[in-house]
Structures are given as C-alpha cells and as structure tokens.
Amino acid sequence: MSNEPIIFYDIPSTAPGCAWSPNTWIIRYALNLKGLEYKTVWVEYPDIADLCKRIGAAPSMIRKNGSPYYTLPVIEDPATGTVLSESLLITEYLDATYPGTHALIPPGTRTLQRSSYDHVTTASTEYIMPAVADILRPRSKGYFVRTREESFGKKLADMTPTGEAHEIAWKELEAGFGRVSSWMKDDMFVMGDVVSYADLVVAGEFQWFKKSFGEESDKWKDMLTWQGGRWAKLVNNLQKYEGPAEEAPISE
Amino acid sequence: MSNEPIIFYDIPSTAPGCAWSPNTWIIRYALNLKGLEYKTVWVEYPDIADLCKRIGAAPSMIRKNGSPYYTLPVIEDPATGTVLSESLLITEYLDATYPGTHALIPPGTRTLQRSSYDHVTTASTEYIMPAVADILRPRSKGYFVRTREESFGKKLADMTPTGEAHEIAWKELEAGFGRVSSWMKDDMFVMGDVVSYADLVVAGEFQWFKKSFGEESDKWKDMLTWQGGRWAKLVNNLQKYEGPAEEAPISE
C-alpha cells in the first residue's frame, strides 16, 4: 500500500479552472465528496489512447468497426495498484475501496444509477460540440474537431441547429431535465436528501455548459432558471466539492 | 375503513388469461407480490375516459392540444377511499399504505426507478401495435386502431417495419434490453436480489409481447433467448405473482 494520492486523468481547457468535461467532472466531484487525496494529470485528446494503453486502462467502448475507444476519466490508485476507466466503474471502485467515505452508489442502486445517466446526457451532445472546440487547447482542438466531424459525418459548425430549430432544440434540452425534475418532486437530490452518482451526472452536464459557453453566456444564464432554478441550486450546493481551480501545464 | 378488496381496472383481451397491457401488468404483479386482495374490473378502451372522470382518476398526461389523456392502470381502494392512476404513483401509494408488504420502491429510489422505465419501453411501441390490435375485443379494437392511427399519422399495418428494416428494428429492441442487462451484471433483479418496480416494468414488457404475439410465435421464443435467457428467468421467477388467469365478462 502506498500513501501517494490517486492520480486523476482529466482533459485540460482554456476555461476558468481548466476542467470542463462532463464525465471527468463526475469523478472530480466524487473524489472531493469523499475527501480523497488526488492529483490531476492533464491529458490532451491526442494522447488519451496512448496513455490508456500504457497504464492498462480499458477502453470505454468498442466502436462498430471493432476498434477500441479510449476516454477519460481514468484513475490510477497507487494504494491498490488499480487502474480504472469510466465514471460509474470508478465510482463503484471508490465506494468499495474507501468504505468510510460518502457512498455515491448505495447498495442495490448501481443499475438504477446507470440508467438515470442517459436521461440528461443524450440530448446535449450535438448541441455543445462547437462550443467545446472553442475552449480546447490547440492540440486537443485539432484532434477533437477532426474526430467528431468524422464520427458525426458533418462539419462541427453545422451540428448545432440554427434559427427556429435552435429554439426548439434548446427547449427540448430543457425538457429532458424537466422530466427528471418532475420525478424528483421537491427533493434536492435524485435520492432525496443525499447526493448520489446520478446528481453528479446532472452537475457534470451543467459544468460542461458553464465552461463551454461561459458564465456570461445567455445559455448558461438561461439554464440557471430551468425548472424554477432547481439545477442552479444543485450546482451551488455541490460547489464545495468542485475542488480548487486548477491550471493546465504551460507546455503542450 | 372498509374490508372490500382493492378494485383494479384493467383492459381485457382475447389472449390467454385476459391481461396483456404492459402498464397494468406492473400493478397486477405489484398487488400479487404484496399479497393484497383485489378484484379486476375489465374496461374496454372506449370506456376508460368516462370511467376515470366518473370515479375521479386523474389523466396520466395532457396532450399537446390540451386535452386530458386517460389510461389504465387505475385502482380504487375502498379501505382509504383513494382513487389513483399511473403505475409509479399506484406503486408508491401501495408501498406507503401497506407498509407490512413487499416494498417495491425502496426509500430514495423513486426517481431512479422512474428513470429506468424509459430504457425498455421506448423502442417497442410502434413495433407491437398491430399485434395488440389483433388480441383486443371488437369494441376496444375499433377504438384502438382509430386513435393510434390518428396519433401516429399512419395505418397500423404500416407501423411495423418490414424486410431488412424489420430485422434491424428487432435487433435494436433486443439491444435496448441488452443495455439494461449489461448494467445488471449477474443480478437476478435490477436492485440485486430483491424485486423492485423496475423489474415489474421489464416483466410487463415481456407479458405484452407474450400476450400480443402468442407463446408459440417466433418473436416470443426469440425473446426468451435474449441476453442468455436472463429475462426468461425473470418472467419465470415472477410467475407466482401473476395471479390467477382471468376471463373478461362475456358481454361487451
């Protein structure tokens, strides 16, 4: 067993605080909620696959063409020698390995926690891509734009709807969160008065928009009003678990 | 307080055992799992709205044009005077009102249980409509075909894809269940070794296909093999909670 902090691999940006990715935010919140010591290692997009292969982190999925798809978050825990990818698996691991800390996937809820994930994450991807490209650092940006345009089969600039379709898509995005909100009734968190993985998924989505569009954007200001401001309250409630603002290394 | 059994409103069919609707199956299972006394009252489709208005059951949704949409299941509990629609709300009510019985929505999991619902229910609707029409009794069938064709804007016979598209759609349906299955790992039930609402949703979907296509159909036989037969095991495991096979009243 080593006393070294957990190594948490994240993707840098030029946004304030550096962290921006919705999925890595889940683990950033989780580590802070659990009070575990960690050290962020920033990895530019073109380096993610090589890193994962080198340290033995599994791909998060296999593409239809059979090739592995490597993503962050990934953690490396010197205390146990464990290397793990994917936010749900990492959260499960942290719950099991550090039982004295805040449990984020209460017993019996893993499948349910995972199934809640899709409700707030499916609608937004195409919407936010161009804004993400704008906050990435140069090496990541080139890689991100090329791979996303290949994957979606269109120019990034053409992915976000415009004019009336833009208004409709934005309302649909809000409606996705509205569905979850209606199930939550007056609860602060998905499971009532205790934070769990599902809340971190929602908060991660909000961080994604905040960092990509910026705090001064109309989009972010609008999101803070969604569902009577309930998500603004959630993000605010979790602010103490964001950890310190970080900076990416100067060299790329 | 009355000792009269709970009145459970369900839609009849010509299929064996009469019950076929995925959403009412959730409550049929729930009542049996809880060991509560109930009496089924069969309601043909054209009579559902009038019944709900008469007994004071809320519509399950408001259509885009502002009109209320009434659906079953609905229960009427003489012991408390409660009339309730919608499977999740009814299940919550039964958990709260009959605390000595099997809890189907463990504390803190309501939002999560509800969010799991969509994963196995969105893909199948258009697929199964024509088969449902075939098992309805004449009054319901005419009403069902007319309202569904209006709502979907096409003939029922044209809703199910044909040829290669049929094969693809069927595989996608299986993949939807496969996603849930992958999150469940080796667990028998969504929450591990204890049945909860989410399992009844899955089992209800399976009953829907079993009753609509028939036990001898290739589709049903194929579904029993999905995900290594895990759902066949689930439905089999819950068979003791199906209650006695019922018959619709002779007159319509």
PDB file of N, CA and C in Angstrom, chain A residues 62-132:
ATOM      1  N   ILE A  62     -16.148  -0.383 -27.562  1.00  0.00           N
ATOM      2  CA  ILE A  62     -15.547  -0.853 -28.803  1.00  0.00           C
ATOM      3  C   ILE A  62     -16.403  -0.283 -29.935  1.00  0.00           C
ATOM      4  N   ARG A  63     -15.778   0.432 -30.859  1.00  0.00           N
ATOM      5  CA  ARG A  63     -16.540   1.025 -31.963  1.00  0.00           C
ATOM      6  C   ARG A  63     -17.104  -0.071 -32.868  1.00  0.00           C
ATOM      7  N   LYS A  64     -18.094   0.329 -33.687  1.00  0.00           N
ATOM      8  CA  LYS A  64     -18.712  -0.652 -34.593  1.00  0.00           C
ATOM      9  C   LYS A  64     -17.686  -1.321 -35.505  1.00  0.00           C
ATOM     10  N   ASN A  65     -16.620  -0.583 -35.838  1.00  0.00           N
ATOM     11  CA  ASN A  65     -15.588  -1.169 -36.703  1.00  0.00           C
ATOM     12  C   ASN A  65     -14.609  -2.046 -35.922  1.00  0.00           C
ATOM     13  N   GLY A  66     -14.870  -2.235 -34.624  1.00  0.00           N
ATOM     14  CA  GLY A  66     -14.045  -3.139 -33.833  1.00  0.00           C
ATOM     15  C   GLY A  66     -12.892  -2.477 -33.098  1.00  0.00           C
ATOM     16  N   SER A  67     -12.634  -1.196 -33.373  1.00  0.00           N
ATOM     17  CA  SER A  67     -11.502  -0.533 -32.725  1.00  0.00           C
ATOM     18  C   SER A  67     -11.895  -0.031 -31.332  1.00  0.00           C
ATOM     19  N   PRO A  68     -10.935  -0.067 -30.393  1.00  0.00           N
ATOM     20  CA  PRO A  68     -11.232   0.379 -29.025  1.00  0.00           C
ATOM     21  C   PRO A  68     -11.338   1.898 -28.953  1.00  0.00           C
ATOM     22  N   TYR A  69     -12.223   2.393 -28.100  1.00  0.00           N
ATOM     23  CA  TYR A  69     -12.422   3.830 -27.927  1.00  0.00           C
ATOM     24  C   TYR A  69     -12.051   4.175 -26.490  1.00  0.00           C
ATOM     25  N   TYR A  70     -10.947   4.897 -26.356  1.00  0.00           N
ATOM     26  CA  TYR A  70     -10.438   5.241 -25.023  1.00  0.00           C
ATOM     27  C   TYR A  70     -10.924   6.626 -24.615  1.00  0.00           C
ATOM     28  N   THR A  71     -11.409   6.751 -23.398  1.00  0.00           N
ATOM     29  CA  THR A  71     -11.903   8.039 -22.921  1.00  0.00           C
ATOM     30  C   THR A  71     -11.424   8.295 -21.493  1.00  0.00           C
ATOM     31  N   LEU A  72     -11.491   9.543 -21.069  1.00  0.00           N
ATOM     32  CA  LEU A  72     -11.315   9.893 -19.663  1.00  0.00           C
ATOM     33  C   LEU A  72     -12.712  10.152 -19.113  1.00  0.00           C
ATOM     34  N   PRO A  73     -12.912  10.029 -17.802  1.00  0.00           N
ATOM     35  CA  PRO A  73     -11.919   9.871 -16.742  1.00  0.00           C
ATOM     36  C   PRO A  73     -11.269   8.492 -16.673  1.00  0.00           C
ATOM     37  N   VAL A  74     -10.016   8.521 -16.191  1.00  0.00           N
ATOM     38  CA  VAL A  74      -9.297   7.329 -15.786  1.00  0.00           C
ATOM     39  C   VAL A  74      -8.649   7.678 -14.453  1.00  0.00           C
ATOM     40  N   ILE A  75      -8.617   6.718 -13.535  1.00  0.00           N
ATOM     41  CA  ILE A  75      -7.833   6.944 -12.311  1.00  0.00           C
ATOM     42  C   ILE A  75      -6.818   5.825 -12.153  1.00  0.00           C
ATOM     43  N   GLU A  76      -5.763   6.163 -11.418  1.00  0.00           N
ATOM     44  CA  GLU A  76      -4.720   5.204 -11.072  1.00  0.00           C
ATOM     45  C   GLU A  76      -4.566   5.367  -9.564  1.00  0.00           C
ATOM     46  N   ASP A  77      -4.793   4.276  -8.830  1.00  0.00           N
ATOM     47  CA  ASP A  77      -4.733   4.372  -7.370  1.00  0.00           C
ATOM     48  C   ASP A  77      -3.495   3.637  -6.857  1.00  0.00           C
ATOM     49  N   PRO A  78      -2.467   4.392  -6.472  1.00  0.00           N
ATOM     50  CA  PRO A  78      -1.222   3.756  -6.003  1.00  0.00           C
ATOM     51  C   PRO A  78      -1.448   2.887  -4.774  1.00  0.00           C
ATOM     52  N   ALA A  79      -2.487   3.182  -3.998  1.00  0.00           N
ATOM     53  CA  ALA A  79      -2.728   2.412  -2.773  1.00  0.00           C
ATOM     54  C   ALA A  79      -3.098   0.967  -3.067  1.00  0.00           C
ATOM     55  N   THR A  80      -3.675   0.723  -4.234  1.00  0.00           N
ATOM     56  CA  THR A  80      -4.123  -0.637  -4.546  1.00  0.00           C
ATOM     57  C   THR A  80      -3.563  -1.139  -5.870  1.00  0.00           C
ATOM     58  N   GLY A  81      -2.897  -0.257  -6.611  1.00  0.00           N
ATOM     59  CA  GLY A  81      -2.380  -0.629  -7.929  1.00  0.00           C
ATOM     60  C   GLY A  81      -3.471  -0.690  -8.986  1.00  0.00           C
ATOM     61  N   THR A  82      -4.652  -0.177  -8.670  1.00  0.00           N
ATOM     62  CA  THR A  82      -5.783  -0.257  -9.595  1.00  0.00           C
ATOM     63  C   THR A  82      -5.746   0.863 -10.636  1.00  0.00           C
ATOM     64  N   VAL A  83      -6.024   0.508 -11.880  1.00  0.00           N
ATOM     65  CA  VAL A  83      -6.189   1.478 -12.962  1.00  0.00           C
ATOM     66  C   VAL A  83      -7.583   1.260 -13.530  1.00  0.00           C
ATOM     67  N   LEU A  84      -8.371   2.331 -13.626  1.00  0.00           N
ATOM     68  CA  LEU A  84      -9.770   2.135 -13.987  1.00  0.00           C
ATOM     69  C   LEU A  84     -10.283   3.279 -14.859  1.00  0.00           C
ATOM     70  N   SER A  85     -11.130   2.935 -15.834  1.00  0.00           N
ATOM     71  CA  SER A  85     -11.765   3.953 -16.667  1.00  0.00           C
ATOM     72  C   SER A  85     -13.277   3.877 -16.483  1.00  0.00           C
ATOM     73  N   GLU A  86     -13.977   4.913 -16.931  1.00  0.00           N
ATOM     74  CA  GLU A  86     -15.448   5.014 -16.881  1.00  0.00           C
ATOM     75  C   GLU A  86     -15.958   5.479 -15.515  1.00  0.00           C
ATOM     76  N   SER A  87     -16.785   6.500 -15.554  1.00  0.00           N
ATOM     77  CA  SER A  87     -17.189   7.147 -14.304  1.00  0.00           C
ATOM     78  C   SER A  87     -17.961   6.226 -13.355  1.00  0.00           C
ATOM     79  N   LEU A  88     -18.847   5.374 -13.889  1.00  0.00           N
ATOM     80  CA  LEU A  88     -19.623   4.501 -12.998  1.00  0.00           C
ATOM     81  C   LEU A  88     -18.711   3.468 -12.324  1.00  0.00           C
ATOM     82  N   LEU A  89     -17.816   2.870 -13.127  1.00  0.00           N
ATOM     83  CA  LEU A  89     -16.907   1.860 -12.569  1.00  0.00           C
ATOM     84  C   LEU A  89     -15.958   2.480 -11.552  1.00  0.00           C
ATOM     85  N   ILE A  90     -15.480   3.684 -11.857  1.00  0.00           N
ATOM     86  CA  ILE A  90     -14.569   4.353 -10.923  1.00  0.00           C
ATOM     87  C   ILE A  90     -15.305   4.667  -9.616  1.00  0.00           C
ATOM     88  N   THR A  91     -16.538   5.162  -9.748  1.00  0.00           N
ATOM     89  CA  THR A  91     -17.313   5.495  -8.547  1.00  0.00           C
ATOM     90  C   THR A  91     -17.570   4.248  -7.706  1.00  0.00           C
ATOM     91  N   GLU A  92     -17.933   3.148  -8.374  1.00  0.00           N
ATOM     92  CA  GLU A  92     -18.120   1.878  -7.654  1.00  0.00           C
ATOM     93  C   GLU A  92     -16.855   1.460  -6.927  1.00  0.00           C
ATOM     94  N   TYR A  93     -15.733   1.590  -7.624  1.00  0.00           N
ATOM     95  CA  TYR A  93     -14.442   1.220  -7.031  1.00  0.00           C
ATOM     96  C   TYR A  93     -14.157   2.076  -5.794  1.00  0.00           C
ATOM     97  N   LEU A  94     -14.373   3.383  -5.910  1.00  0.00           N
ATOM     98  CA  LEU A  94     -14.081   4.275  -4.782  1.00  0.00           C
ATOM     99  C   LEU A  94     -14.997   3.965  -3.593  1.00  0.00           C
ATOM    100  N   ASP A  95     -16.265   3.687  -3.875  1.00  0.00           N
ATOM    101  CA  ASP A  95     -17.202   3.294  -2.798  1.00  0.00           C
ATOM    102  C   ASP A  95     -16.699   2.042  -2.086  1.00  0.00           C
ATOM    103  N   ALA A  96     -16.257   1.063  -2.868  1.00  0.00           N
ATOM    104  CA  ALA A  96     -15.864  -0.229  -2.292  1.00  0.00           C
ATOM    105  C   ALA A  96     -14.518  -0.155  -1.585  1.00  0.00           C
ATOM    106  N   THR A  97     -13.603   0.639  -2.129  1.00  0.00           N
ATOM    107  CA  THR A  97     -12.239   0.682  -1.600  1.00  0.00           C
ATOM    108  C   THR A  97     -12.109   1.617  -0.406  1.00  0.00           C
ATOM    109  N   TYR A  98     -12.979   2.633  -0.369  1.00  0.00           N
ATOM    110  CA  TYR A  98     -12.914   3.612   0.727  1.00  0.00           C
ATOM    111  C   TYR A  98     -14.277   3.693   1.429  1.00  0.00           C
ATOM    112  N   PRO A  99     -14.609   2.617   2.181  1.00  0.00           N
ATOM    113  CA  PRO A  99     -15.943   2.477   2.756  1.00  0.00           C
ATOM    114  C   PRO A  99     -16.275   3.540   3.806  1.00  0.00           C
ATOM    115  N   GLY A 100     -15.283   4.209   4.351  1.00  0.00           N
ATOM    116  CA  GLY A 100     -15.597   5.246   5.342  1.00  0.00           C
ATOM    117  C   GLY A 100     -16.075   6.548   4.705  1.00  0.00           C
ATOM    118  N   THR A 101     -16.005   6.621   3.384  1.00  0.00           N
ATOM    119  CA  THR A 101     -16.334   7.875   2.695  1.00  0.00           C
ATOM    120  C   THR A 101     -17.789   7.879   2.216  1.00  0.00           C
ATOM    121  N   HIS A 102     -18.264   9.036   1.757  1.00  0.00           N
ATOM    122  CA  HIS A 102     -19.642   9.188   1.269  1.00  0.00           C
ATOM    123  C   HIS A 102     -19.923   8.187   0.130  1.00  0.00           C
ATOM    124  N   ALA A 103     -20.872   7.269   0.357  1.00  0.00           N
ATOM    125  CA  ALA A 103     -21.217   6.284  -0.677  1.00  0.00           C
ATOM    126  C   ALA A 103     -22.030   6.958  -1.779  1.00  0.00           C
ATOM    127  N   LEU A 104     -21.593   6.839  -3.013  1.00  0.00           N
ATOM    128  CA  LEU A 104     -22.278   7.509  -4.121  1.00  0.00           C
ATOM    129  C   LEU A 104     -23.206   6.575  -4.885  1.00  0.00           C
ATOM    130  N   ILE A 105     -23.002   5.262  -4.688  1.00  0.00           N
ATOM    131  CA  ILE A 105     -23.898   4.274  -5.301  1.00  0.00           C
ATOM    132  C   ILE A 105     -24.388   3.366  -4.178  1.00  0.00           C
ATOM    133  N   PRO A 106     -25.416   3.812  -3.445  1.00  0.00           N
ATOM    134  CA  PRO A 106     -25.915   2.996  -2.331  1.00  0.00           C
ATOM    135  C   PRO A 106     -26.244   1.568  -2.795  1.00  0.00           C
ATOM    136  N   PRO A 107     -26.043   0.589  -1.910  1.00  0.00           N
ATOM    137  CA  PRO A 107     -26.260  -0.819  -2.267  1.00  0.00           C
ATOM    138  C   PRO A 107     -27.575  -1.032  -3.017  1.00  0.00           C
ATOM    139  N   GLY A 108     -27.509  -1.779  -4.095  1.00  0.00           N
ATOM    140  CA  GLY A 108     -28.716  -2.104  -4.851  1.00  0.00           C
ATOM    141  C   GLY A 108     -29.066  -1.089  -5.921  1.00  0.00           C
ATOM    142  N   THR A 109     -28.385   0.052  -5.961  1.00  0.00           N
ATOM    143  CA  THR A 109     -28.812   1.097  -6.907  1.00  0.00           C
ATOM    144  C   THR A 109     -27.910   1.243  -8.128  1.00  0.00           C
ATOM    145  N   ARG A 110     -26.901   0.395  -8.289  1.00  0.00           N
ATOM    146  CA  ARG A 110     -25.973   0.577  -9.416  1.00  0.00           C
ATOM    147  C   ARG A 110     -26.697   0.637 -10.764  1.00  0.00           C
ATOM    148  N   THR A 111     -27.523  -0.366 -11.044  1.00  0.00           N
ATOM    149  CA  THR A 111     -28.222  -0.404 -12.334  1.00  0.00           C
ATOM    150  C   THR A 111     -29.122   0.821 -12.485  1.00  0.00           C
ATOM    151  N   LEU A 112     -29.805   1.196 -11.427  1.00  0.00           N
ATOM    152  CA  LEU A 112     -30.691   2.357 -11.464  1.00  0.00           C
ATOM    153  C   LEU A 112     -29.903   3.642 -11.673  1.00  0.00           C
ATOM    154  N   GLN A 113     -28.780   3.775 -10.982  1.00  0.00           N
ATOM    155  CA  GLN A 113     -27.938   4.962 -11.149  1.00  0.00           C
ATOM    156  C   GLN A 113     -27.480   5.061 -12.591  1.00  0.00           C
ATOM    157  N   ARG A 114     -27.066   3.941 -13.138  1.00  0.00           N
ATOM    158  CA  ARG A 114     -26.589   3.957 -14.517  1.00  0.00           C
ATOM    159  C   ARG A 114     -27.704   4.296 -15.493  1.00  0.00           C
ATOM    160  N   SER A 115     -28.885   3.799 -15.228  1.00  0.00           N
ATOM    161  CA  SER A 115     -29.984   4.026 -16.164  1.00  0.00           C
ATOM    162  C   SER A 115     -30.441   5.479 -16.124  1.00  0.00           C
ATOM    163  N   SER A 116     -30.231   6.157 -15.010  1.00  0.00           N
ATOM    164  CA  SER A 116     -30.630   7.567 -14.932  1.00  0.00           C
ATOM    165  C   SER A 116     -29.725   8.443 -15.771  1.00  0.00           C
ATOM    166  N   TYR A 117     -28.526   7.950 -16.026  1.00  0.00           N
ATOM    167  CA  TYR A 117     -27.486   8.710 -16.727  1.00  0.00           C
ATOM    168  C   TYR A 117     -27.947   9.208 -18.095  1.00  0.00           C
ATOM    169  N   ASP A 118     -28.612   8.341 -18.833  1.00  0.00           N
ATOM    170  CA  ASP A 118     -28.968   8.674 -20.214  1.00  0.00           C
ATOM    171  C   ASP A 118     -29.979   9.811 -20.331  1.00  0.00           C
ATOM    172  N   HIS A 119     -30.780  10.032 -19.307  1.00  0.00           N
ATOM    173  CA  HIS A 119     -31.865  10.999 -19.441  1.00  0.00           C
ATOM    174  C   HIS A 119     -31.391  12.419 -19.657  1.00  0.00           C
ATOM    175  N   VAL A 120     -30.254  12.748 -19.087  1.00  0.00           N
ATOM    176  CA  VAL A 120     -29.793  14.125 -19.218  1.00  0.00           C
ATOM    177  C   VAL A 120     -28.580  14.238 -20.125  1.00  0.00           C
ATOM    178  N   THR A 121     -28.121  13.124 -20.674  1.00  0.00           N
ATOM    179  CA  THR A 121     -26.885  13.190 -21.458  1.00  0.00           C
ATOM    180  C   THR A 121     -27.092  12.984 -22.952  1.00  0.00           C
ATOM    181  N   THR A 122     -28.203  12.426 -23.370  1.00  0.00           N
ATOM    182  CA  THR A 122     -28.355  12.099 -24.789  1.00  0.00           C
ATOM    183  C   THR A 122     -28.654  13.326 -25.644  1.00  0.00           C
ATOM    184  N   ALA A 123     -29.418  14.270 -25.114  1.00  0.00           N
ATOM    185  CA  ALA A 123     -29.899  15.367 -25.939  1.00  0.00           C
ATOM    186  C   ALA A 123     -28.812  16.378 -26.289  1.00  0.00           C
ATOM    187  N   SER A 124     -27.837  16.516 -25.399  1.00  0.00           N
ATOM    188  CA  SER A 124     -26.977  17.689 -25.498  1.00  0.00           C
ATOM    189  C   SER A 124     -25.757  17.564 -26.398  1.00  0.00           C
ATOM    190  N   THR A 125     -25.329  16.354 -26.727  1.00  0.00           N
ATOM    191  CA  THR A 125     -24.037  16.187 -27.381  1.00  0.00           C
ATOM    192  C   THR A 125     -23.849  17.035 -28.633  1.00  0.00           C
ATOM    193  N   GLU A 126     -24.748  16.917 -29.592  1.00  0.00           N
ATOM    194  CA  GLU A 126     -24.550  17.636 -30.852  1.00  0.00           C
ATOM    195  C   GLU A 126     -24.640  19.138 -30.632  1.00  0.00           C
ATOM    196  N   TYR A 127     -25.350  19.495 -29.591  1.00  0.00           N
ATOM    197  CA  TYR A 127     -25.606  20.901 -29.330  1.00  0.00           C
ATOM    198  C   TYR A 127     -24.364  21.670 -28.939  1.00  0.00           C
ATOM    199  N   ILE A 128     -23.543  21.019 -28.159  1.00  0.00           N
ATOM    200  CA  ILE A 128     -22.471  21.735 -27.479  1.00  0.00           C
ATOM    201  C   ILE A 128     -21.109  21.592 -28.161  1.00  0.00           C
ATOM    202  N   MET A 129     -21.017  20.686 -29.148  1.00  0.00           N
ATOM    203  CA  MET A 129     -19.719  20.366 -29.754  1.00  0.00           C
ATOM    204  C   MET A 129     -18.912  21.587 -30.213  1.00  0.00           C
ATOM    205  N   PRO A 130     -19.536  22.527 -30.969  1.00  0.00           N
ATOM    206  CA  PRO A 130     -18.735  23.665 -31.439  1.00  0.00           C
ATOM    207  C   PRO A 130     -18.210  24.511 -30.280  1.00  0.00           C
ATOM    208  N   ALA A 131     -18.995  24.634 -29.223  1.00  0.00           N
ATOM    209  CA  ALA A 131     -18.563  25.433 -28.070  1.00  0.00           C
ATOM    210  C   ALA A 131     -17.401  24.756 -27.347  1.00  0.00           C
ATOM    211  N   VAL A 132     -17.443  23.415 -27.279  1.00  0.00           N
ATOM    212  CA  VAL A 132     -16.341  22.682 -26.657  1.00  0.00           C
ATOM    213  C   VAL A 132     -15.058  22.932 -27.437  1.00  0.00           C
TER     214      VAL A 132
END
